[in-house]
Coordinates of C-alpha atoms in Angstrom, one line a residue:
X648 CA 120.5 140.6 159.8
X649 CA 123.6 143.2 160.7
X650 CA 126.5 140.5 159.4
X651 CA 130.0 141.5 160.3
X652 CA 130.6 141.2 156.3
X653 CA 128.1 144.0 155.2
X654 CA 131.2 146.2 156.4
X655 CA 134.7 146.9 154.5
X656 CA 137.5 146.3 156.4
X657 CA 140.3 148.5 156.6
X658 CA 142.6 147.1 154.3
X659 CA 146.5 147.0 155.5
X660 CA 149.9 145.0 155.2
X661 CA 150.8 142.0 157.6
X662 CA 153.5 140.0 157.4
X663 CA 152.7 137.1 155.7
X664 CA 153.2 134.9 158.8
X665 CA 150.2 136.4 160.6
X666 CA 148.2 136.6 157.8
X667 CA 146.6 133.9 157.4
X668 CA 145.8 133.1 161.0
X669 CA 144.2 136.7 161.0
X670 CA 142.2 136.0 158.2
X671 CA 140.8 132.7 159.8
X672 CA 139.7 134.6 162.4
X673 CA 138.1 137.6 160.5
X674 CA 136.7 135.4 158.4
X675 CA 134.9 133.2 161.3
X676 CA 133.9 136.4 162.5
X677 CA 132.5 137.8 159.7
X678 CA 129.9 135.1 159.4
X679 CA 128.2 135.6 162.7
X680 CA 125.6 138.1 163.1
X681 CA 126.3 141.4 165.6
X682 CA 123.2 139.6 167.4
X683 CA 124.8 136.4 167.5
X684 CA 128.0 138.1 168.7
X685 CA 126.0 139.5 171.8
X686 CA 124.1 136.7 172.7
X687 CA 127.8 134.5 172.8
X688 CA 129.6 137.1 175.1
X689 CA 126.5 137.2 177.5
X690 CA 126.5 133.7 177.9
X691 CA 130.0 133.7 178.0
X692 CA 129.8 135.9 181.0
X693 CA 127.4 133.9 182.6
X694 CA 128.2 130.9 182.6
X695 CA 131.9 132.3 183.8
X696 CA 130.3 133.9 186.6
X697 CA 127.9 131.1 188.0
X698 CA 130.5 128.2 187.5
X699 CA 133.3 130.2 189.9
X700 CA 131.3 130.4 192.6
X701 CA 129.3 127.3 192.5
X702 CA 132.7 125.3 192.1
X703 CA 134.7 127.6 194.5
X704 CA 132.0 128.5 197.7
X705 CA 131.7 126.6 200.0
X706 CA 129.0 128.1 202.1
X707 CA 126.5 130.7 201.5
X708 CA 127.2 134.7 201.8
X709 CA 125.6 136.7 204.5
X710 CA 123.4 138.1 202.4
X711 CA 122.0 134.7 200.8
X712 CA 122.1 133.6 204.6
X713 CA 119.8 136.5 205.7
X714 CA 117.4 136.2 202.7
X715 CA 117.4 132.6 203.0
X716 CA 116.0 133.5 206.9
X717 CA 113.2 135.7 206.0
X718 CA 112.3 134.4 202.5
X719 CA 111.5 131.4 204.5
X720 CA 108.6 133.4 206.9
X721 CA 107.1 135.0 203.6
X722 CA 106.1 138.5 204.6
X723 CA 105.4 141.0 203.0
X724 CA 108.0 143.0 204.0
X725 CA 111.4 142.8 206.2
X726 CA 113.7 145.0 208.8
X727 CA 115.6 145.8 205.8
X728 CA 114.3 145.5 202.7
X729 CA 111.3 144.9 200.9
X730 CA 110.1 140.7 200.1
X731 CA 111.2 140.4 196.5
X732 CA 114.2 139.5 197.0
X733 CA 113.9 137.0 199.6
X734 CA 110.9 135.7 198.2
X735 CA 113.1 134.6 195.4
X736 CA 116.0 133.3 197.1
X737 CA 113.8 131.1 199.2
X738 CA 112.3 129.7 196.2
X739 CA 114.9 129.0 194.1
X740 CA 117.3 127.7 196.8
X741 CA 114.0 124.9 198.0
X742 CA 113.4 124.3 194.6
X743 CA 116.9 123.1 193.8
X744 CA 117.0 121.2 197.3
X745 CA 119.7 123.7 199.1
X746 CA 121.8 123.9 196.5
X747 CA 123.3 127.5 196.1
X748 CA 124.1 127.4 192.7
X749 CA 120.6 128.6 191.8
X750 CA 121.5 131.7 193.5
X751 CA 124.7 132.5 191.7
X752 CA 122.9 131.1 188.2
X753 CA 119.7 133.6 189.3
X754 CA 122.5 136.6 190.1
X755 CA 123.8 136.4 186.0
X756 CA 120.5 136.4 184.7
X757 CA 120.3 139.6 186.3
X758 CA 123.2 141.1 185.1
X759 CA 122.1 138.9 181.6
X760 CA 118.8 141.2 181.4
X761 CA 120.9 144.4 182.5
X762 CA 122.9 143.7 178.9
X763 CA 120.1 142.4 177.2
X764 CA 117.9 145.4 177.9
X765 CA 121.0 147.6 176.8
X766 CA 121.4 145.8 173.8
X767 CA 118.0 146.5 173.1
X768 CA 117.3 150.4 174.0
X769 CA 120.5 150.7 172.0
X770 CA 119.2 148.7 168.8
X771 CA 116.5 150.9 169.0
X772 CA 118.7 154.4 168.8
X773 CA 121.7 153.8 167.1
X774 CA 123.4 150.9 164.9
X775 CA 123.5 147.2 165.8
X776 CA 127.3 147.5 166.2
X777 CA 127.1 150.6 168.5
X778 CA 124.5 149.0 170.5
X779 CA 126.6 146.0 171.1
X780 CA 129.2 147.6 172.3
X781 CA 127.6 149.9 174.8
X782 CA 126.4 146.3 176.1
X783 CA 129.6 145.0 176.2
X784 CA 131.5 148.1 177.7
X785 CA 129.4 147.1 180.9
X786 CA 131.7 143.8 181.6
X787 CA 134.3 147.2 182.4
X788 CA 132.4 148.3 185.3
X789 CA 133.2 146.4 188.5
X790 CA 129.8 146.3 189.7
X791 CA 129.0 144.1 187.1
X792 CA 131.4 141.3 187.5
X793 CA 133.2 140.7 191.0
X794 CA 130.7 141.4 193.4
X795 CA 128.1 139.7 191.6
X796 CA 128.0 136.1 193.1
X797 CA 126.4 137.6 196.2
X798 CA 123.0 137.4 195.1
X799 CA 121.4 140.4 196.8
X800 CA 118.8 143.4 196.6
X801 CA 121.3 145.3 194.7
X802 CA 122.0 143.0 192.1
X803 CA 118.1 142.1 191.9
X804 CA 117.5 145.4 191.5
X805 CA 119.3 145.6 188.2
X806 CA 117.6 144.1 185.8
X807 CA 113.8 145.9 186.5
X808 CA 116.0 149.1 186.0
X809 CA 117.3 148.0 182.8
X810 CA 114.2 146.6 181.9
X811 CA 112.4 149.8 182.6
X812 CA 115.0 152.2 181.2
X813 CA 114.3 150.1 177.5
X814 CA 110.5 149.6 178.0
X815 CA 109.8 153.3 178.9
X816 CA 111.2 154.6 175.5
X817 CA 109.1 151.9 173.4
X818 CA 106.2 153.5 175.6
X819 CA 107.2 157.6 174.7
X820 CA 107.9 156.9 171.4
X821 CA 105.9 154.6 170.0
X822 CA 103.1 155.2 172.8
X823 CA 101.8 151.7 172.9
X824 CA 99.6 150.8 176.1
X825 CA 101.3 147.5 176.5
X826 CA 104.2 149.1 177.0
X827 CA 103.0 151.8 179.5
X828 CA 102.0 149.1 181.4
X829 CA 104.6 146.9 181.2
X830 CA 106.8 149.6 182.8
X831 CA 104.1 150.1 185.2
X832 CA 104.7 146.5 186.4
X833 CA 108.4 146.9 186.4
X834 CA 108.6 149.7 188.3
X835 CA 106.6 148.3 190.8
X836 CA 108.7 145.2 191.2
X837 CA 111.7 147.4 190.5
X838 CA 110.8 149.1 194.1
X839 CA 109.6 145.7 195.4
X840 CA 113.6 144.6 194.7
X841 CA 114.9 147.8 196.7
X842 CA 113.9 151.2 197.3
X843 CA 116.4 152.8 195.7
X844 CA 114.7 152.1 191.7
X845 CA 113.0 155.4 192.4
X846 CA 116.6 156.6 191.5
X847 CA 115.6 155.7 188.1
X848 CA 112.0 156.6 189.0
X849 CA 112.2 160.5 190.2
X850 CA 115.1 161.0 187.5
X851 CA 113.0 159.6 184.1
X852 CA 109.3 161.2 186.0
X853 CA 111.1 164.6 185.5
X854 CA 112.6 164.1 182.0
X855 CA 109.1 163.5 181.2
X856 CA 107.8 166.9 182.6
X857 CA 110.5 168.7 181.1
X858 CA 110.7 167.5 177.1
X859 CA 108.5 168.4 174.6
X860 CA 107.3 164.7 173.5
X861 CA 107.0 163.8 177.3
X862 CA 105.2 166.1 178.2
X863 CA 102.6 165.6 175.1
X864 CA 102.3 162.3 176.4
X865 CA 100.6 163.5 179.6
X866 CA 97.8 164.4 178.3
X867 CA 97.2 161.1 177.3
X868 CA 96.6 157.9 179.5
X869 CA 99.6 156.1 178.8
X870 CA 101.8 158.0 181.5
X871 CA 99.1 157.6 184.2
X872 CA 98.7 154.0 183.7
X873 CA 101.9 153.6 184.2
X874 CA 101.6 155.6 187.2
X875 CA 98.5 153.2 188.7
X876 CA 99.9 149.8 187.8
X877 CA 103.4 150.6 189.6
X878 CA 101.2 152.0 192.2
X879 CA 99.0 148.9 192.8
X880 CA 102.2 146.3 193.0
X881 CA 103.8 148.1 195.2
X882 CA 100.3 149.1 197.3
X883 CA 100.5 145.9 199.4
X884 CA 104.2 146.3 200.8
X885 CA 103.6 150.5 201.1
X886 CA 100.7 148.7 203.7
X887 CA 103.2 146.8 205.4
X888 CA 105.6 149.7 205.6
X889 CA 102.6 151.4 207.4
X890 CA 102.0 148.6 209.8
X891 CA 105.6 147.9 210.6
X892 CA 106.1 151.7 211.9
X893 CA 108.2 152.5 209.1
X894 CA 110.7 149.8 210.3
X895 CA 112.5 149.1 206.6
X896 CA 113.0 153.4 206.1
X897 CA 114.4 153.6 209.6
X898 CA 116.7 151.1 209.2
X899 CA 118.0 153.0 205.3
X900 CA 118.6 156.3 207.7
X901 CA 120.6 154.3 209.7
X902 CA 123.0 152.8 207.1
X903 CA 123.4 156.5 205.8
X904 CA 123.3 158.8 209.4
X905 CA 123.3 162.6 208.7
X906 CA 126.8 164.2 209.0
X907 CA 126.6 166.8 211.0
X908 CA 130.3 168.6 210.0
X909 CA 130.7 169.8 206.4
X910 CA 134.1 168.8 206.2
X911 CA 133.8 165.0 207.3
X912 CA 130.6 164.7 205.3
X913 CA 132.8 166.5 202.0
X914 CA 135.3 163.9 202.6
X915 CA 133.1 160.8 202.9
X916 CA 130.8 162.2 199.5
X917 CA 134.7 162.5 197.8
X918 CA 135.3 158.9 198.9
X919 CA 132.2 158.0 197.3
X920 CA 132.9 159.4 194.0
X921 CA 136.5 158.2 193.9
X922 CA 134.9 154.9 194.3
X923 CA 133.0 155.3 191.6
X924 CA 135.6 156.0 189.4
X925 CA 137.2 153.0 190.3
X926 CA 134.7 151.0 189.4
X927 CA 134.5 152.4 185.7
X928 CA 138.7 152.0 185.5
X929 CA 138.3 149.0 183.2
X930 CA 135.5 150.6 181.2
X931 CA 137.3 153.9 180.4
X932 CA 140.3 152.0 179.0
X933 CA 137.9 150.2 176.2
X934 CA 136.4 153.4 175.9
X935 CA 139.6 154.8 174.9
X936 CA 140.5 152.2 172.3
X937 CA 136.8 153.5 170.8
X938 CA 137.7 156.8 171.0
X939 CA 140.9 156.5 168.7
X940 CA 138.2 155.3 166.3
X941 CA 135.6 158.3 166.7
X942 CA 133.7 159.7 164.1
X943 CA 134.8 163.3 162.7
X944 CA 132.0 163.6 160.6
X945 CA 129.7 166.1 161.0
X946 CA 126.2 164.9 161.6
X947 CA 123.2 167.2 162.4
X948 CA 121.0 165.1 164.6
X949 CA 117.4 165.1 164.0
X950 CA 114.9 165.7 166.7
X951 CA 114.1 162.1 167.2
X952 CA 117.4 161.7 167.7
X953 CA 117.7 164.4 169.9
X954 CA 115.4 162.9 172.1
X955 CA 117.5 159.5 172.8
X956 CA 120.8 161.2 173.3
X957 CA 118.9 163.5 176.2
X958 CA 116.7 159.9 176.8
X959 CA 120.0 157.8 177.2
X960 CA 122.1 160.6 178.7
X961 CA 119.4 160.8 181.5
X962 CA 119.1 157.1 182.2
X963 CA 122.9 157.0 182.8
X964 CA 123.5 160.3 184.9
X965 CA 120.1 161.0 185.9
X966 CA 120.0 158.3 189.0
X967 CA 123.4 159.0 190.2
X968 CA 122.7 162.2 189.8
X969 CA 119.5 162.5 192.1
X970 CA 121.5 160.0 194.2
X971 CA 123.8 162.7 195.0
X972 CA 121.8 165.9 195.1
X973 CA 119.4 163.7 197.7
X974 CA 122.8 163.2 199.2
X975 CA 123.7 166.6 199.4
X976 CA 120.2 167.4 200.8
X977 CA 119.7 165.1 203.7
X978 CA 124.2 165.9 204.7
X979 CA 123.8 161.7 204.2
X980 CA 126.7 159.9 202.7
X981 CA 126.2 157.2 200.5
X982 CA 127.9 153.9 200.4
X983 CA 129.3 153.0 198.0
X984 CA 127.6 149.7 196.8
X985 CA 124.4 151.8 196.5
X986 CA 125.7 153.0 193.3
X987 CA 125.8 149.8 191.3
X988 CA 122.3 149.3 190.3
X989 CA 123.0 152.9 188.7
X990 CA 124.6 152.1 185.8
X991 CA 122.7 150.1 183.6
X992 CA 123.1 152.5 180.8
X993 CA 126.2 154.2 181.5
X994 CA 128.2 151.6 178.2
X995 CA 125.2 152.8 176.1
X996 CA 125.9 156.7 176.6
X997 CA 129.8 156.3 176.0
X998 CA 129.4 154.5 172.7
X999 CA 126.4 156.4 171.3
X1000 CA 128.6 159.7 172.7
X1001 CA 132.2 158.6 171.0
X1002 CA 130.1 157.2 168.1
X1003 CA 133.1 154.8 167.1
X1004 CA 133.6 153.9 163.3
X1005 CA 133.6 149.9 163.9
X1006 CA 134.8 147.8 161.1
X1007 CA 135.5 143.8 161.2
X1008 CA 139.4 144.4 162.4
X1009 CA 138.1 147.1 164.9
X1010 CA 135.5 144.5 166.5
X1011 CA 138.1 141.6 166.3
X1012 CA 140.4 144.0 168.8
X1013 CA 138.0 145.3 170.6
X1014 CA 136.7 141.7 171.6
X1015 CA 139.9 140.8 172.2
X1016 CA 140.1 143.8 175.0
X1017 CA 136.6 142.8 176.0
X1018 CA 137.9 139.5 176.6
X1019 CA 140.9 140.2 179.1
X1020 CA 138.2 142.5 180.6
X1021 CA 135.8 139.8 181.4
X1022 CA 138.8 137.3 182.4
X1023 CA 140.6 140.0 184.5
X1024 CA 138.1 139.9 187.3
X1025 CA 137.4 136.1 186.6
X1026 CA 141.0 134.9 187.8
X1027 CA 140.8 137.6 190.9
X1028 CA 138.0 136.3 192.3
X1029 CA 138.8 132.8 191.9
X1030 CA 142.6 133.2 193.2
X1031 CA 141.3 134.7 196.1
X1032 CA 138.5 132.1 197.1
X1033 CA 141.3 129.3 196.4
X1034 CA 144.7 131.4 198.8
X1035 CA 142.7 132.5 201.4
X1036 CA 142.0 129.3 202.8
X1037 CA 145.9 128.0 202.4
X1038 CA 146.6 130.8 205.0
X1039 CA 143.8 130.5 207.1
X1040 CA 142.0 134.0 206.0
X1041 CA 138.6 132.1 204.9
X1042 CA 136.4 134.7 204.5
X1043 CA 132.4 133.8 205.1
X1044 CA 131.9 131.9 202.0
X1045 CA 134.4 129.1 203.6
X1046 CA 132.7 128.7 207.0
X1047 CA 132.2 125.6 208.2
X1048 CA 127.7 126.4 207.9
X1049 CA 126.9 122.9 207.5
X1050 CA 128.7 121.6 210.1
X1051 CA 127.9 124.0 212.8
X1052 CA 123.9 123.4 211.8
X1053 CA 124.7 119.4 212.3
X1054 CA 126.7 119.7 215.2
X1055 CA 123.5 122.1 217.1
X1056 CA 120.9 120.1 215.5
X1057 CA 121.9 116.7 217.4
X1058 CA 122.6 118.1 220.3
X1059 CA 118.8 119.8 220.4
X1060 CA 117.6 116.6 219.1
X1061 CA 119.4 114.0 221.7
X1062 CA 118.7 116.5 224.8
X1063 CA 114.9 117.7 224.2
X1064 CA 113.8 114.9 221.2
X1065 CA 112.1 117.1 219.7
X1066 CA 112.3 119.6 216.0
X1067 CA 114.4 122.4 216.5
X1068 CA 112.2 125.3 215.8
X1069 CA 113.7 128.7 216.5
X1070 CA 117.2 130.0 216.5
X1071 CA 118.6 132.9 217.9
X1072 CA 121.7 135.2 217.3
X1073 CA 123.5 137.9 214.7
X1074 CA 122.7 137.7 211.5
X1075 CA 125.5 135.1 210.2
X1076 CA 126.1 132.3 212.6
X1077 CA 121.6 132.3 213.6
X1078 CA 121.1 132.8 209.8
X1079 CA 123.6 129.6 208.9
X1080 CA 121.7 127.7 211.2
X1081 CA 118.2 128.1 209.6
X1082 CA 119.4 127.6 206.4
X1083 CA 121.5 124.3 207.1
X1084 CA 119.5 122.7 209.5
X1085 CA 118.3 119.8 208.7
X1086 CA 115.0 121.1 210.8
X1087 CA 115.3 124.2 208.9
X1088 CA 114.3 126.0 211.9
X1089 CA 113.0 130.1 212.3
X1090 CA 115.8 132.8 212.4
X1091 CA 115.1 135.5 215.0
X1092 CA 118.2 138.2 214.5
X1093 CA 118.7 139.4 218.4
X1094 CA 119.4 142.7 217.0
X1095 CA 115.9 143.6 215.8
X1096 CA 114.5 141.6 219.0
X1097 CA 110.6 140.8 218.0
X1098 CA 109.6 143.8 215.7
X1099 CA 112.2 142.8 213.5
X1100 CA 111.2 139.2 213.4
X1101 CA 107.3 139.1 214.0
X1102 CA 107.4 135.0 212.7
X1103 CA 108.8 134.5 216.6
X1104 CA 106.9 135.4 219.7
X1105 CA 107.7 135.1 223.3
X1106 CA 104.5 132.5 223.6
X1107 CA 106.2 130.5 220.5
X1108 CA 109.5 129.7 222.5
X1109 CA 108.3 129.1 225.6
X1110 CA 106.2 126.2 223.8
X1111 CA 109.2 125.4 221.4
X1112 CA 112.3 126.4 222.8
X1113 CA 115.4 127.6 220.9
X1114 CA 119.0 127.8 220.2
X1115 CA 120.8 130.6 221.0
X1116 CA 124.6 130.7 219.0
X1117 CA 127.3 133.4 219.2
X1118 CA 131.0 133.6 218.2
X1119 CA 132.7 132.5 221.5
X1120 CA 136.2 133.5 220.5
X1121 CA 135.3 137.5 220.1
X1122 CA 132.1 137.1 223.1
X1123 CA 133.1 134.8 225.2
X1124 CA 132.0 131.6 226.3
X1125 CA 129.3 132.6 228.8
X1126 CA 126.3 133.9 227.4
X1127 CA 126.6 137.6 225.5
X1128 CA 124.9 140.5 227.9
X1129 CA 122.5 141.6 225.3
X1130 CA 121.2 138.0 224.2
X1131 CA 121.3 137.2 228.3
X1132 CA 118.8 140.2 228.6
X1133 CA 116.2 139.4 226.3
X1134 CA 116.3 135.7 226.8
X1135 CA 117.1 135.0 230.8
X1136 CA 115.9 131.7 230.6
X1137 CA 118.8 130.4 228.4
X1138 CA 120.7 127.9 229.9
X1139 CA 124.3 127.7 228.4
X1140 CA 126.1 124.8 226.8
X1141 CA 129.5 123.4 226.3
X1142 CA 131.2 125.3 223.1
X1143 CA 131.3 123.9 219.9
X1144 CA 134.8 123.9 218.0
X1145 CA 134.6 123.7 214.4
X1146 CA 137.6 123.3 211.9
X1147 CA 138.0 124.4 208.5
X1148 CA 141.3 124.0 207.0
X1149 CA 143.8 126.1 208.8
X1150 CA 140.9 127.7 211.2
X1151 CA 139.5 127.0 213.9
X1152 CA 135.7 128.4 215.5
X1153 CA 134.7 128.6 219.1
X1154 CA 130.8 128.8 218.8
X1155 CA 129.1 129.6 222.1
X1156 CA 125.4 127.7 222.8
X1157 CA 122.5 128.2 225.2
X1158 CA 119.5 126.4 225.2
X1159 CA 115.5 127.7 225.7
X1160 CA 114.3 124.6 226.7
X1161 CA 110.9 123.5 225.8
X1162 CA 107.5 123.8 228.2
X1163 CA 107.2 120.2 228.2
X1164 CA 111.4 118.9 229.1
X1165 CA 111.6 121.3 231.9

């Protein structure tokens, strides 16, 4: 086991005040294995990161809201993405009875894995210490921290990346089937996550074809199982894609429309970079400390260890890099949280790159960096979540869901007597009240009319009726033209106020009435 001890410590003076407190702390340290010392800061993380927003949210995200809406249909595919995702949301959200914080727990076990499988591609290459600290150097990259409580396809997609960036190497170097297929199945449910693993896909597929060992590989099965297994998990959503008229694709090309002047496109794609950068501010300044302790020596890499520093520099680059070149390609932008299931590996590259000399005082500091990184983001998000209300700026996570969903549900119930089946309107306020009805009724988002939501049919409301719900201080309180159009037989309501601290919410309603009350 790689103990802290096995190492000498640079040895200088301290005043005699500090120590002995410093050698309390080295000495604690030096006790606990580098493994141990991983496993602590990744639960540290995580229990951070689901506490906050289970203690400070008071209603679900959009993006929870809208996979709560179609995880609860169970297709095989949706407008917008394909059904891992929301298949997972649904089911950890029933099984804990509504509660959300299944969702923010299941959102750190992502990132969890995304260190984990760091940690262990990097064990694999390099020393145990530089291994933990290109997992560690991840807590720098904003991806990995802030955004995270909104459990979505992005941060699902994470961890089959990571896991498949780790599990491919096992399978080129040490050519086991298990772990050809293995990566098989995780690139499959990678994709089955979100479309864009083949980032990670198309980038690792050529690295293959163009090394020496990769390319021996193909002439042997390993590669092609791989190949078949990702093919047959993914073969029953590529049907759906088929049936749906491409509906999921269409809706990506809309998210990124083709620019058709150079010079706005070259200014969005400089946007998109500068983001990026942002996002690795906190990671470059760690980095730096590690750099002051760099290596000099001269070190003649053999060619195994040629092949992880091309391995590791292609997982970190390689899917931002075919990100940007299919960018350039198509004249698409890309926004800018499309980047963040791209970095799994990027810590690992910058420590095996600097390759830091890392003695007992140089971790001790370092964690102590890694620790105001971690907190940093920590009191941001939860300073924000606890002003915003005091000045009436709640954003969505402090809407009043649960009381809008009780307020619509009795008045269904006390005029018709009957379930509340369907519910109609944008995304947020339609997709709050599927999720907090006590009916737990059928979400049909009026912007994707019925292709989008195949669960609802015109036959279905006219048996069942529906709810239609808008925001009637931006819409007004009569019935929105578009919604009036595809559902003339709405019959409008009084308007619902809601209060939430220092805000107030003017919901519009309109009834579909039921075949058998009219």
């Amino acid at each position: 086991m790689d103990k802290l001890s096995e190492e000498p410590i640079e040895v200088r003076q301290t005043p005699a005040g500090n120590s002995g407190a410093l050698q309390k702390r080295l000495t604690a340290i030096q006790n606990l294995s580098v493994g141990q010392i991983f496993a602590i800061a990744t639960a540290g993380h995580v229990l951070l990161w689901t506490l906050l927003p289970t203690l400070l949210l008071k209603n679900a995200s959009v993006d929870i809201v809208e996979a709560l809406a179609w995880g609860h249909e169970w297709q095989m595919g949706y407008e917008k993405d394909p059904p891992l995702w929301p298949w997972i949301t649904e089911a950890i959200t029933a099984w804990s009875g509504k509660s959300l914080w299944t969702c923010y727990l299941a959102a750190q076990l992502c990132v969890a894995t995304v260190f984990l499988a760091s940690w262990q591609l990097g064990r694999r290459i390099t020393s145990q210490r530089e291994a933990l600290v290109g997992a560690l150097l991840l807590e720098g990259i904003y991806y990995f921290n802030f955004p995270t409580p909104e459990f979505n396809d992005i941060v699902l997609q994470m961890p089959f990346a990571a896991m498949f960036g780790w599990l491919l190497h096992r399978a080129l170097v040490d050519n086991r089937l298990v772990d050809w297929c293995l990566s098989g199945l995780l690139a499959g449910l990678g994709l089955g996550a979100r479309y864009s693993m083949g980032a990670y896909i198309a980038p690792m597929a050529i690295f293959v074809l163009l090394h020496p060992l990769g390319r021996r590989r193909l002439a042997q099965p390993g590669p092609w199982l791989l190949f078949l297994v990702a093919f047959l998990v993914f073969l029953p959503h590529m049907h759906w894609i088929h049936q749906s008229d491409f509906i999921s694709i269409s809706y990506v090309g809309r998210r990124a429309p083709a620019i058709g002047a150079s010079t706005d496109y070259g200014v969005q794609l400089l946007s998109f970079i500068g983001a990026q950068f942002a996002a690795f501010i906190p990671m470059l300044a760690l980095a730096v400390m590690l750099w002051r302790w760099r290596s000099t020596e001269p070190r003649e890499p053999s060619d195994l260890r040629k092949f992880d520093q091309a391995y590791v520099a292609t997982l970190a680059w390689g899917p931002l890099a075919f990100s940007m070149v299919l960018s350039v390609v198509t004249h698409r932008s890309p926004r800018v949280m499309w980047a963040a299931p791209l970095m799994c590996f990027m810590g690992l590259f910058v420590a095996t790159t600097i390759r830091p000399v890392l003695t007992r005082r140089r971790l001790l500091t370092f964690g102590r960096a890694w620790l105001v990184v971690l907190l940093i983001p920590a009191t941001l998000f939860a300073l924000a979540q606890l002003l915003r209300p005091l000045i009436g700026n709640e954003g969505r996570t402090h809407f009043p869901g649960q009381q809008l969903a009780s307020e619509m549900t009795g008045r269904w119930s006390a005029q018709t007597g009957k379930p509340l089946r369907y519910v109609i309107g944008d995304t947020w306020h339609a997709g709050n009240m599927a999720f907090y009805s006590a009916h737990r009724p059928s979400a049909l988002f009026a912007h994707a009319g019925y292709r989008g939501n195949p669960w609802v049919t015109p036959e279905k409301l006219k048996a069942s009726g529906a709810v239609l719900v808008w925001d009637a201080r931006e819409q007004g309180a009569g019935i929105p033209a578009g919604l009036a159009a595809q559902f003339p037989q709405a019959v409008v309501q009084s308007k619902i106020f809601l209060h939430q601290n220092l805000s107030v919410y003017e919901m519009g309603v309109a009834f579909i009435l039921p075949k058998q009350t009219r």
